[in-house]
Structure formats: C-alpha cells, structure tokens
Short mmCIF file of C-alpha atoms and ligand atoms in Angstrom, two decimals:
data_model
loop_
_atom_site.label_atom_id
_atom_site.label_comp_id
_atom_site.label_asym_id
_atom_site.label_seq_id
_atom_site.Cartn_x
_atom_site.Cartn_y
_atom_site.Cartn_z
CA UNK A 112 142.81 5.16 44.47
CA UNK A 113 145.10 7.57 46.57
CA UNK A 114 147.86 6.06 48.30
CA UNK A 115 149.94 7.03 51.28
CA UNK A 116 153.72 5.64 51.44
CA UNK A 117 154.34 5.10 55.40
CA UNK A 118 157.78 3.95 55.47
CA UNK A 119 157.04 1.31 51.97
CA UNK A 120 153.60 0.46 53.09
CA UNK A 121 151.26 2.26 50.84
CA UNK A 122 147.98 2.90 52.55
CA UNK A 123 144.68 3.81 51.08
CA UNK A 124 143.66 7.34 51.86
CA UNK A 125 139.70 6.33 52.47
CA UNK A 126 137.04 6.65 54.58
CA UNK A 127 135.07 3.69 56.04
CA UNK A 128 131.99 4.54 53.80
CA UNK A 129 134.29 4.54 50.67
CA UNK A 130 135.93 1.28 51.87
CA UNK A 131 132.79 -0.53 51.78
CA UNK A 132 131.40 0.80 48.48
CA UNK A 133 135.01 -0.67 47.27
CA UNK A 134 133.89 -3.70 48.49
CA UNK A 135 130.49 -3.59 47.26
CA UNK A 136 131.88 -2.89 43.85
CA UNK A 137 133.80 -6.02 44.05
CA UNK A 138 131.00 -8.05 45.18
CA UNK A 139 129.62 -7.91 41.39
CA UNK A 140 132.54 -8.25 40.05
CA UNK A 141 134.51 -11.39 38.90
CA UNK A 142 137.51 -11.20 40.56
CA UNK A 143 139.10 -11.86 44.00
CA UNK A 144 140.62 -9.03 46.28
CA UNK A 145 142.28 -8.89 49.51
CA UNK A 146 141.67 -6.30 52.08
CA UNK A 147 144.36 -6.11 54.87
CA UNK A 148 143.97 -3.39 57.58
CA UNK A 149 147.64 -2.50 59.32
CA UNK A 150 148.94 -1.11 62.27
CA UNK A 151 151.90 0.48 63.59
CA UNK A 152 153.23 -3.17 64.67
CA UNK A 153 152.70 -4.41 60.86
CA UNK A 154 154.08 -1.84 59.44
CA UNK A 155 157.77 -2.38 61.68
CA UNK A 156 157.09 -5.96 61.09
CA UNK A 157 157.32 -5.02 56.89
CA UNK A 158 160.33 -3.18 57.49
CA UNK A 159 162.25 -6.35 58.50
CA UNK A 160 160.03 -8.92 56.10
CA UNK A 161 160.31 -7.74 52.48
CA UNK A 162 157.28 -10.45 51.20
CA UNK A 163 155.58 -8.83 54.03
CA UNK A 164 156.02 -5.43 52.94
CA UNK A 165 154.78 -6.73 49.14
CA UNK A 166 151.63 -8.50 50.36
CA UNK A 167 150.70 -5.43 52.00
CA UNK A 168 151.23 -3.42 48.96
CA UNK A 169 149.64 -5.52 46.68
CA UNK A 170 146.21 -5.78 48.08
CA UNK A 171 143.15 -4.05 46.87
CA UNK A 172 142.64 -2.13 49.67
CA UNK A 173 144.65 -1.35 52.74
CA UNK A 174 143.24 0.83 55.45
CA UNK A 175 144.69 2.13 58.32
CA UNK A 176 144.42 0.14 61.82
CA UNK A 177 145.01 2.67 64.33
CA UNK A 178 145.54 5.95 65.83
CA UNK A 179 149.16 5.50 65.12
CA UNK A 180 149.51 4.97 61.76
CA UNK A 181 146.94 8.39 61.21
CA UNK A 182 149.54 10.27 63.24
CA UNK A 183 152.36 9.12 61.08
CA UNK A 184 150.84 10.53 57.89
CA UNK A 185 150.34 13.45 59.50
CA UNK A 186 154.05 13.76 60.69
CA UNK A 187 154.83 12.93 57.21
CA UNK A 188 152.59 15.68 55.96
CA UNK A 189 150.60 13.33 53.51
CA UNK A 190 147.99 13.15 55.80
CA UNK A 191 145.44 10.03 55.66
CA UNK A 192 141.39 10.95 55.78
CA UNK A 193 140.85 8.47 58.93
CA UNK A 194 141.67 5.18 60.84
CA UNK A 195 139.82 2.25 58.94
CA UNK A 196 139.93 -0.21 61.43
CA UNK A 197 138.83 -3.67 60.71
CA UNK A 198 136.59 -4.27 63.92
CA UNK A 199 134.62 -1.12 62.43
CA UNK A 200 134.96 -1.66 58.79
CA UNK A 201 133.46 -5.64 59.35
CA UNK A 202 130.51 -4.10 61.41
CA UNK A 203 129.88 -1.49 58.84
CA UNK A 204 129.52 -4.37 56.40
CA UNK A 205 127.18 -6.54 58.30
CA UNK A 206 125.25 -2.96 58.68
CA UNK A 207 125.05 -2.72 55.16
CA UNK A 208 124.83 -6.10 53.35
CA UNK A 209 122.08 -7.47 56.28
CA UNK A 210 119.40 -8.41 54.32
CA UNK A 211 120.82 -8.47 51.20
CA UNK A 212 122.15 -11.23 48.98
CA UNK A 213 125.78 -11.16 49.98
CA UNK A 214 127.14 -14.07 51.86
CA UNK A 215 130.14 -13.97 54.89
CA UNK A 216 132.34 -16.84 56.50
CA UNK A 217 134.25 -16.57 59.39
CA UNK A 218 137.25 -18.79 59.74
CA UNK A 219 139.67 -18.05 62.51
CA UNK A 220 139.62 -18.34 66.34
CA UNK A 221 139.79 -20.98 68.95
CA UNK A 222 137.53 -24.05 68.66
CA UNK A 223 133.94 -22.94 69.19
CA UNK A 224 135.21 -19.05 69.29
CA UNK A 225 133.76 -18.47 65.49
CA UNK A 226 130.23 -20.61 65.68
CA UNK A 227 129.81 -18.55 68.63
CA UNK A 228 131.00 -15.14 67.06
CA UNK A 229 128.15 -16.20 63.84
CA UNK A 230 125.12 -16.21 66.31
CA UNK A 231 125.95 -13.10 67.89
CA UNK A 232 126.37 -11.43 64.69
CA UNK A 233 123.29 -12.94 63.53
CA UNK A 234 121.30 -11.77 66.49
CA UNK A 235 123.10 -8.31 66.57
CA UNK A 236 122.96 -7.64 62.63
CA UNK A 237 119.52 -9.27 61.75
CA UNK A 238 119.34 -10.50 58.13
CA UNK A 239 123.16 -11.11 57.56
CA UNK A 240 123.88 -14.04 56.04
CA UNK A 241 126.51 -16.38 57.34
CA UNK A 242 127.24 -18.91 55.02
CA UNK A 243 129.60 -21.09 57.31
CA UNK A 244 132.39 -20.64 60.21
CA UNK A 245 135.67 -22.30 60.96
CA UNK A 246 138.20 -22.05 63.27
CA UNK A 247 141.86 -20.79 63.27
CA UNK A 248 143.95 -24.06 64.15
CA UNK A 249 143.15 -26.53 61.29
CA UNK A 250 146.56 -28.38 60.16
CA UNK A 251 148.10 -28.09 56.82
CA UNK A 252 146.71 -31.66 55.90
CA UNK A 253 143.20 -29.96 56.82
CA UNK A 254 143.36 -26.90 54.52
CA UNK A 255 142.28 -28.24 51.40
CA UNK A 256 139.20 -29.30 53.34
CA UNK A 257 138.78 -25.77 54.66
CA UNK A 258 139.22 -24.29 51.73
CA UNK A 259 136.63 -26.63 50.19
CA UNK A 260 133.98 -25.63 52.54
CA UNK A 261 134.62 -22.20 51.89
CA UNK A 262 133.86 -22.55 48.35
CA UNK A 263 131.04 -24.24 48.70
CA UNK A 264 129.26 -22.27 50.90
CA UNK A 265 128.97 -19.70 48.09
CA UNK A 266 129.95 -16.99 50.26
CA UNK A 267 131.25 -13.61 48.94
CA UNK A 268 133.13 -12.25 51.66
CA UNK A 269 135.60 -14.38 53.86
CA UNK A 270 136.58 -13.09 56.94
CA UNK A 271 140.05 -14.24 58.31
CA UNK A 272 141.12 -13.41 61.64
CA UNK A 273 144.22 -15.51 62.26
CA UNK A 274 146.04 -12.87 63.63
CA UNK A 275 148.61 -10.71 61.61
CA UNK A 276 150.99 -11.43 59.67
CA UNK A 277 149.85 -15.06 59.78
CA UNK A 278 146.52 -13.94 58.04
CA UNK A 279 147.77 -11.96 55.57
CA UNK A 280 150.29 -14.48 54.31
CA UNK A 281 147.28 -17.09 54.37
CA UNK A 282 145.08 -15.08 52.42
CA UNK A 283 148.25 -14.37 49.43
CA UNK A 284 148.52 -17.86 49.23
CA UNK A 285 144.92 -19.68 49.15
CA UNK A 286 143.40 -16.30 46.86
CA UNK A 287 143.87 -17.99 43.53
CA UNK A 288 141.88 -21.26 44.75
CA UNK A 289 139.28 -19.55 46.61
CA UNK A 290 135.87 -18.52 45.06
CA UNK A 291 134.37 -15.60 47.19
CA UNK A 292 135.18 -11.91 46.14
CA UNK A 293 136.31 -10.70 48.98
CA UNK A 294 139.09 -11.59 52.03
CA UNK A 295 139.43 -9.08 54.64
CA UNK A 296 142.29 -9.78 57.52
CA UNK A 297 140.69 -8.68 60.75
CA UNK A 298 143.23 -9.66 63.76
CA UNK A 299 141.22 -10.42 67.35
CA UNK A 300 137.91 -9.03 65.33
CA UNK A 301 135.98 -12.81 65.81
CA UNK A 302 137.22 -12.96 69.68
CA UNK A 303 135.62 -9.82 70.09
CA UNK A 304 132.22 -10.74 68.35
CA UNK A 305 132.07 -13.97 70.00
CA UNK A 306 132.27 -11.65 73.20
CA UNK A 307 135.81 -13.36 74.01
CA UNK A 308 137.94 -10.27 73.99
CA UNK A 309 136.63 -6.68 74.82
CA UNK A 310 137.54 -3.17 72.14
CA UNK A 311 138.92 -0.45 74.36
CA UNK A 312 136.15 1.97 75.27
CA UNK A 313 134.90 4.60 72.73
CA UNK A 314 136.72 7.54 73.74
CA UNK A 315 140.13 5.68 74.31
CA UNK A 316 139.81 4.28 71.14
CA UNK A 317 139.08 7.69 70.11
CA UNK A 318 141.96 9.28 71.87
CA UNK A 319 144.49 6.91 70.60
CA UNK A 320 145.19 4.82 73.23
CA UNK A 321 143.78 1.56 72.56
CA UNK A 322 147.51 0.81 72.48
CA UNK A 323 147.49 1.01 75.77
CA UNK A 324 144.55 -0.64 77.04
CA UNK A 325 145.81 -3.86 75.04
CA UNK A 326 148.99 -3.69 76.92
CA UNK A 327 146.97 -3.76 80.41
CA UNK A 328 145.08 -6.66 78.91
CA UNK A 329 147.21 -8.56 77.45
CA UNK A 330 150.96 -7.98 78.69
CA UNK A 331 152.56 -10.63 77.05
CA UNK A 332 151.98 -7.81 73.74
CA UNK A 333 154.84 -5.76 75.38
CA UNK A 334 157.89 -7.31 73.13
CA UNK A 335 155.45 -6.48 69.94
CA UNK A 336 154.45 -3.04 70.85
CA UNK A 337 158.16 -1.69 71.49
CA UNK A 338 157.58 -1.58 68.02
CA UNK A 339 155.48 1.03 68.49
CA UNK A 340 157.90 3.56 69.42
CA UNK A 341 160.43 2.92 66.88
CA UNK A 342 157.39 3.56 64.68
CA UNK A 343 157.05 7.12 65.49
CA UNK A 344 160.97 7.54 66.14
CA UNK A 345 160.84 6.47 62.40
CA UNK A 346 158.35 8.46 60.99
CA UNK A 347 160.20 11.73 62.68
CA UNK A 348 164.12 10.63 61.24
CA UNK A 349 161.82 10.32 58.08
CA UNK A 350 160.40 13.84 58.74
CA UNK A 351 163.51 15.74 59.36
CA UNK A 352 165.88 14.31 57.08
CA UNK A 353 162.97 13.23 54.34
CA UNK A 354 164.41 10.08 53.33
N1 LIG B 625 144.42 -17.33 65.64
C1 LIG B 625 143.97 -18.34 64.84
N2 LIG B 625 144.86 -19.27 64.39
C2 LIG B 625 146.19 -19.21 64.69
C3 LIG B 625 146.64 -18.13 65.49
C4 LIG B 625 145.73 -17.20 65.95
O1 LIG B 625 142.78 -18.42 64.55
O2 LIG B 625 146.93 -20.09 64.24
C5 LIG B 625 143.45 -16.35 66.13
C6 LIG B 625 143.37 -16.22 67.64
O3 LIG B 625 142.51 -17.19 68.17
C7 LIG B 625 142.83 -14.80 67.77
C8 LIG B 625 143.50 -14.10 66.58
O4 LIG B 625 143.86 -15.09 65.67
O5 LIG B 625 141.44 -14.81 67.58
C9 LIG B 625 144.78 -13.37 66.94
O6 LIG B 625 144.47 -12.28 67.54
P1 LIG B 625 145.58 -11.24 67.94
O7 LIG B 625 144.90 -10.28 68.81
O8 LIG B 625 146.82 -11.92 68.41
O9 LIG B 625 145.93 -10.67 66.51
P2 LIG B 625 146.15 -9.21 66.00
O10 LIG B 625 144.89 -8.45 66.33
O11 LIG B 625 147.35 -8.71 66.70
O12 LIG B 625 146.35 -9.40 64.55
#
C-alpha cells in the first residue's frame, strides 16, 4: 500500500472506500490489525514520543484525520488522495457490514456513553450487529475482564475510542490477546454517536476548520492545538530546506 512520510508518520494514501475493503479483507482473514486515524496533534505528539511515532507506523492502516494533515502532503508535494477520518470511516462500516455477518464492540466513553452510542447506531444503521459495549474508565485490575468480554462476544471489529494517544497505546498492547480482526482508534467518535458531542457542520468540516469549531467547544483543547501551528510551520522548514 502507498505510504506518505509526514514528518516520520507514514500515512496511507487511500480513499475511504479502499479503507474499508482493507478492512473487509481482513475480516476473512486470520490475523489481527490495527487501524489508527491521526491528526495534526498526533502527529507533533510522535515527534516528541518515539514508541508513539512506531505504533503509528506499524499499523495496518493509518488514514488521515483532518484537513491538516491533507494540506501537509500537499506542502510536501506527496500529496495524499483524501482525509479518512474515523467518525466517517466507522459510519461507512456500519453502512456496509449492516446486515451482514460481521460483528462490532464499542468500548470507550463515560459510564452509560457507549450502551447509549449501540442503540443509536442500531436504530440509525439497521441490521448492524453489536456484539457488546464497554466503557472507557475500567481499572487495570478490570482489563483482563474487559478483554474477556471482548473475546467472547465473537466480534470482528473493536472499536476503541479512549481518546488518542491513550487508545493507540491500548490497542499495541492488548492486540496479541484479543480475538477480533479488527481495532480501529476513533477519538470522541462514541460521544458523538451516543449524541454526547456534536461533528462540526458539513461545510466547516469541509473547509478545514473543524479545528476551530472544537476550540469554541471545548477551550480547554487550546494547549493541544498550539500544536497545530508548529505542524504547518514544520511541514514548510521541511518544504524549503527538504530535510
Ligand atoms: N475516554 C475514555 N477513557 C479514558 C479517557 C477518555 O473512554 O480513560 C474517552 C472520553 O470519554 C471521550 C474520548 O475518550 O469519549 C476522548 O475524546 P477526545 O475528544 O478527548 O479524544 P480525541 O478525539 O482527541 O482523540
């Protein structure tokens, strides 16, 4: 699969469609993969965190999780097809396995955040089949348990939304002991399904400043997104001196 280096993160050059026949391909399959989907704020997070930086790389796929990270490419000159967020790229799976044998669980979220986030999928998707639901806090003593569940419930694709990097680093570790084909990382995603948390509007989204709608929302962000613009002021040293 193509790969695009932005600043040591290599991210796949896809679009949504080909992300989810990946996945598909997977599903029959015998093996485990991860699916991570990074942002600008990752990314500058992987600069300073070198195990970070070699989760990222390592996973089977790795799409591209905003407007920023598109824009970087294309600074770069290796431009990527599109943004593969994981909000979009979840929904487009539910679209397409929804009435099919293929299994989800949702573990992440407040107390009560993911139960709720399964029945609105459910009523939204139709025929998807959730296999189980979790939430985000459970303690170290309770992970084994968690994990067991997970197993159990003979699910295929395991949805994680513990917020990055936390997620990421959870999947890397429990991925040898877990049974289902598939772990996508998919930030705020279940807030937003359980109707908890709101996506920017279409066209902002669309225009590339969900950035800043988060900000308005949620300004405790702020100290995470200055890592925003050292992204770009990055990706433009890289540019003109192409190191
Ligand atoms: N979360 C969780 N367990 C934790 C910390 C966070 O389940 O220990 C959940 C939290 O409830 C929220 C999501 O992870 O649903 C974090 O969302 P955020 O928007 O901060 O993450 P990002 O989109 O930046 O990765």
């Amino acid at each position: 699969m193509d790969r695009v280096n932005i600043h040591g993160v290599n991210i796949s050059n896809i679009t949504i469609r080909e992300a989810v026949e990946k996945i598909q391909e997977w599903i029959s399959g015998n093996s485990i993969h991860s699916v991570y989907t990074p942002n600008a704020e990752i990314i500058m997070q992987a600069q300073r965190d070198p195990e970070l930086k070699n989760i990222l790389n390592n996973a089977g796929l790795l799409t591209p999780d905003g407007a920023g990270v598109v824009l970087a490419s294309r600074i770069l000159k290796t431009p990527l097809k599109s943004k593969v967020s994981g909000i979009d790229l979840v929904k487009n799976l539910f679209e397409t396995f929804s009435g099919k044998n293929v299994g989800f669980y949702i573990l992440g979220g407040r107390p009560g955040v993911a139960e709720i986030a399964a029945v609105n999928i459910m009523e939204k998707y139709g025929k998807v089949k959730i296999k189980g639901y979790y939430n985000g806090y459970f303690s170290p003593e309770e992970e084994d348990h968690v994990i067991d569940l997970i197993n159990q419930s003979g699910t295929d694709i395991l949805i994680v939304g513990l917020g990055a990097p936390k997620q990421e680093f959870w999947i890397h570790r429990n991925m040898y002991r877990l049974s289902c084909k598939v772990c996508i990382g998919v930030g705020g995603s279940i807030d937003i399904f359980a109707g908890k948390a709101t996506l920017a509007p279409e066209i902002i989204r669309k225009l590339g400043f969900e950035w800043l709608f988060r900000l308005i929302r949620e300004p405790r962000r702020y100290k995470r997104m200055m890592d925003l613009p050292r992204f770009i002021i990055l990706t433009y040293k890289k540019r003109i001196f192409k190191k």
